[in-house]
Every structure is written in structure tokens, then in C-alpha cells.
Amino acid sequence: SELLNLTGKYKTILEYPFLPLSLNLIDKPFYRKLAQMYDESLIENSVGIIATLSIFKEHPLYQKKPIFLFPNSLLPNIYKPKLFKKFDGSVLNVLFMSSKYDIYHYNGYDRFLGGLNSFLSKNEKIGLKFNLFFAGRESKEGVEKIINFYSLKNLKHSRVKFIHLGFKSIKELNKIIDNIHLGVNDLAVHRKGSVYNTTLKTVDFIGWELPFILAYEDENLPEKASFFYK
């Protein structure tokens, strides 16, 4: 209601993080409510639109107003670049960061955990161990739900250690980043009806100079680079 009151008094510049909410496949009542209330009415009452990807320019709904492209960004001086330590082949430390851990979520962490489960079942003689660090609230319950839902029994093994950090600020994560080898970005944005995305995790990983993996198109990144795998 406060937002609608403001738009009644002032011309606004509207920021959209993705394509119109009504076109997204996210099954959340709150998003649906936003879609019904804000999509076209806010665009009509705005003087311009701030977007994160150029794909917004292609949609007719957004061609009615000037559009300004800004990638997700944070202040780079809050990050402490990690001290590069060569992976010794014995223990791989992996960092996951999300506000939500659940089955079918667009971060797609179930895909990574499922792949690791398969790797462990096929490579029993390989002594490689995995330390999985999860940053975010309720990660323990969410990860356990994923493991049980997909029957990832091989993850309940002495070779896999789960470290649940809870909610941590960037400055707090700076203290552990030297021990991390790999960051995991979103792996299933197709679950919300898209192949394009731009996330703050990308900024986090680059700020730390931490190699990471992702599974979507981000026009703010080069097609290929040594610091990420797509």
C-alpha cells in the first residue's frame, strides 16, 4: 500500500530484477499478488525502468518507457580477495550461498548434490573428501530435505562434511574464504522460466577472486573465462 501511495504522488523509476512477474513460473502466492498489482500499472506510471539484462528491451511491455541497464553490483572494497591455495587433491571445500535451500529451487543445489552423490557411488576408491559450506538461514533443514527427497544416501558418508554457517555478512565470510576452493552459483534458473540471470553471488565470487560454476547466461560475464565454468 505504501508503494502504491508513493506512485500516486510521484513519477517513479521502476526497477525490475527479471521479466514481468506474470511471466515467471515461480509458484509463490506473494509473487502472483505482486504480478496482479504492480506489473502494468507501475510501468504506466513510471518515467523509466532500471533493469539488469538487455533482454528486457525485447519485451513489448517495457518498450513503452526508457530503459536503463545496470548489472547487480556491490561495493568492491568490502571483499577480501582470497589467498590462492592450490587444490592438493585430498579435500575440496565448496561454498553455497542462498536465502533458501529447498527441492525444485532455482538455485539448483539439488543438481550439485545429486551429481556428488553419483560421483561418490562410482568412485569409491578415490580418497577425495568434500567439505560443503552453506551460508544462509535454515540451510541445515533445507539441505536435509533435499538429501531425503532425492535419496542421496552416499552423501551421508565420512568423506562428506556439511558445515552450516547460518546467515553471514560478507565481512564474516571474508574470514573463511581463504579455505574455499569453489563457489556454486545458480544451477536451475530454467525453473523460473528463464535462461538468463544476474546474481549478487556472481559479484561476491568475483570480489573474492573465487572460481565458481553457474548454469545460465549472464551478459555481464564474458562468454568464457578462466575464473568460472558454465
XYZ file of C-alpha atoms in Angstrom:
230
model
C 0.000 0.000 0.000
C 2.888 2.378 0.769
C 4.333 1.720 -2.677
C 1.013 2.454 -4.387
C 0.621 5.654 -2.361
C 4.050 6.809 -3.495
C 3.325 6.091 -7.151
C 0.161 8.149 -6.856
C 2.165 11.196 -5.800
C 5.396 10.885 -7.758
C 6.588 9.667 -11.112
C 8.857 6.749 -10.399
C 11.755 4.935 -11.968
C 10.886 1.266 -11.719
C 13.486 -1.419 -11.047
C 12.692 -4.904 -12.286
C 15.063 -7.763 -11.391
C 13.628 -10.086 -14.065
C 10.939 -10.255 -16.730
C 7.383 -9.339 -15.709
C 6.300 -11.221 -12.634
C 3.248 -12.507 -14.502
C 5.557 -14.272 -16.982
C 7.642 -16.036 -14.347
C 6.974 -19.612 -13.356
C 7.787 -19.143 -9.669
C 4.995 -20.823 -7.735
C 4.713 -18.354 -4.872
C 1.465 -16.579 -3.926
C 3.349 -13.396 -2.984
C 4.851 -13.123 -6.473
C 1.463 -13.709 -8.035
C -0.024 -10.941 -5.919
C 2.744 -8.573 -6.990
C 2.149 -9.503 -10.611
C -1.522 -8.607 -10.417
C -0.975 -5.343 -8.555
C 2.181 -3.852 -9.989
C 3.164 -5.045 -13.449
C 1.454 -2.787 -15.965
C 0.176 -0.122 -13.591
C 3.629 0.706 -12.273
C 5.131 0.752 -15.743
C 2.437 3.148 -16.938
C 3.146 5.499 -14.005
C 6.935 5.396 -14.246
C 9.277 7.693 -16.149
C 11.760 4.899 -16.833
C 12.825 1.386 -15.963
C 16.047 0.113 -14.408
C 16.790 -3.466 -15.485
C 19.637 -5.921 -15.068
C 19.619 -7.574 -18.516
C 19.184 -6.273 -22.074
C 16.523 -8.952 -22.729
C 14.081 -6.564 -21.031
C 14.312 -4.295 -24.085
C 12.865 -7.046 -26.252
C 9.604 -7.385 -24.332
C 6.705 -5.158 -25.555
C 5.695 -4.289 -22.009
C 8.990 -2.497 -21.455
C 9.218 -0.733 -24.816
C 6.797 1.936 -23.647
C 9.379 3.620 -21.399
C 13.100 4.486 -21.433
C 15.115 1.606 -20.021
C 18.415 1.844 -18.131
C 20.637 -1.204 -17.748
C 22.594 -1.702 -14.538
C 24.122 -5.054 -13.579
C 23.858 -6.234 -9.998
C 26.726 -4.688 -8.076
C 28.099 -4.112 -4.615
C 30.933 -2.086 -3.113
C 34.139 -3.977 -4.034
C 36.085 -2.697 -1.042
C 34.117 -4.907 1.385
C 35.689 -8.061 -0.045
C 38.994 -9.600 0.917
C 40.456 -11.391 -2.123
C 41.263 -14.960 -1.179
C 44.833 -16.149 -0.852
C 45.159 -18.657 -3.654
C 45.973 -22.129 -2.393
C 46.448 -24.855 -4.956
C 43.999 -27.720 -4.600
C 46.051 -30.649 -3.306
C 43.663 -33.369 -4.473
C 42.690 -34.521 -0.991
C 39.925 -32.175 0.245
C 37.667 -29.921 -1.841
C 35.988 -27.035 0.007
C 32.820 -25.755 -1.705
C 30.746 -22.671 -0.794
C 26.977 -22.381 -1.319
C 25.150 -19.091 -0.644
C 21.363 -18.719 -0.694
C 18.432 -17.273 1.214
C 16.568 -20.531 0.605
C 17.505 -24.212 0.420
C 14.757 -26.444 -0.954
C 13.830 -29.009 -3.608
C 12.998 -27.584 -7.054
C 14.519 -24.220 -6.101
C 16.093 -22.223 -8.929
C 19.491 -22.171 -7.228
C 19.576 -25.845 -8.257
C 21.770 -27.021 -5.401
C 19.970 -30.361 -5.601
C 21.668 -30.797 -9.007
C 25.119 -30.345 -7.487
C 24.362 -32.623 -4.529
C 22.850 -35.229 -6.841
C 25.949 -35.149 -9.025
C 28.195 -35.503 -5.998
C 26.102 -38.423 -4.771
C 26.572 -40.153 -8.144
C 30.316 -39.397 -8.184
C 30.784 -40.958 -4.754
C 28.901 -44.113 -5.736
C 31.047 -44.600 -8.848
C 34.397 -43.673 -7.310
C 34.550 -45.487 -4.000
C 38.315 -45.994 -4.175
C 39.115 -42.324 -4.736
C 40.064 -40.801 -1.386
C 38.877 -37.269 -2.192
C 36.886 -35.649 0.628
C 34.361 -32.815 0.398
C 33.670 -30.017 2.863
C 30.410 -28.301 1.882
C 29.891 -24.840 3.406
C 26.317 -23.497 3.367
C 25.708 -19.797 4.076
C 22.113 -18.701 4.704
C 19.307 -19.155 7.166
C 17.725 -22.598 7.601
C 20.294 -24.273 5.346
C 20.522 -27.343 7.579
C 16.815 -28.159 7.293
C 16.750 -27.382 3.564
C 19.783 -29.492 2.684
C 18.465 -32.408 4.742
C 15.164 -32.133 2.861
C 16.991 -32.324 -0.484
C 19.018 -35.354 0.606
C 15.948 -37.220 1.835
C 13.705 -36.290 -1.118
C 16.221 -37.469 -3.732
C 17.547 -40.362 -1.604
C 21.151 -39.094 -1.777
C 22.392 -41.742 0.609
C 26.019 -41.522 -0.486
C 26.247 -38.013 0.958
C 25.844 -39.461 4.456
C 29.457 -40.589 4.383
C 32.618 -39.734 6.257
C 34.030 -38.309 3.011
C 31.394 -35.547 3.030
C 31.210 -32.939 5.767
C 28.398 -30.366 5.984
C 29.243 -27.024 7.567
C 26.177 -24.840 8.119
C 27.267 -21.254 8.642
C 23.848 -19.647 9.048
C 23.397 -16.055 7.933
C 26.785 -14.380 7.492
C 27.752 -10.932 6.277
C 30.394 -10.540 3.579
C 32.877 -9.364 6.207
C 32.230 -12.517 8.238
C 32.663 -14.723 5.160
C 35.947 -12.932 4.433
C 37.371 -14.824 7.424
C 36.841 -18.262 5.850
C 37.253 -17.504 2.167
C 40.947 -18.463 2.068
C 39.897 -22.068 2.762
C 37.324 -22.245 -0.074
C 38.252 -23.715 -3.470
C 34.969 -23.322 -5.380
C 31.757 -21.273 -5.263
C 28.425 -22.558 -6.571
C 26.142 -20.093 -8.367
C 22.575 -20.771 -9.550
C 22.195 -24.028 -11.483
C 18.475 -24.155 -12.348
C 17.095 -20.763 -13.392
C 15.061 -22.641 -16.013
C 12.743 -23.482 -13.119
C 11.522 -19.903 -13.164
C 11.161 -19.874 -16.927
C 14.450 -18.272 -17.953
C 17.924 -18.987 -19.279
C 19.190 -15.524 -18.312
C 20.117 -14.310 -14.875
C 22.384 -11.965 -12.968
C 23.037 -12.579 -9.288
C 24.778 -10.907 -6.394
C 26.605 -14.201 -5.835
C 28.487 -13.518 -9.073
C 29.678 -10.220 -7.618
C 30.580 -11.956 -4.358
C 32.681 -14.636 -6.043
C 34.449 -12.181 -8.327
C 35.088 -9.835 -5.401
C 36.761 -12.677 -3.549
C 38.541 -13.825 -6.744
C 36.985 -17.234 -6.090
C 36.416 -19.620 -9.037
C 32.755 -20.594 -9.430
C 30.307 -22.597 -11.511
C 26.953 -21.470 -12.942
C 24.259 -22.712 -15.331
C 22.710 -19.688 -17.022
C 23.501 -16.882 -19.436
C 24.787 -13.688 -17.823
C 25.591 -10.921 -20.298
C 27.648 -9.171 -17.621
C 30.165 -12.015 -17.871
C 32.327 -12.916 -20.844
C 31.295 -15.988 -22.815
C 34.289 -17.878 -21.435
C 36.863 -17.108 -18.767
C 39.293 -18.934 -16.535
C 37.524 -17.939 -13.310
C 34.174 -19.645 -13.935
C 32.758 -22.768 -15.553
C 29.370 -22.683 -17.271
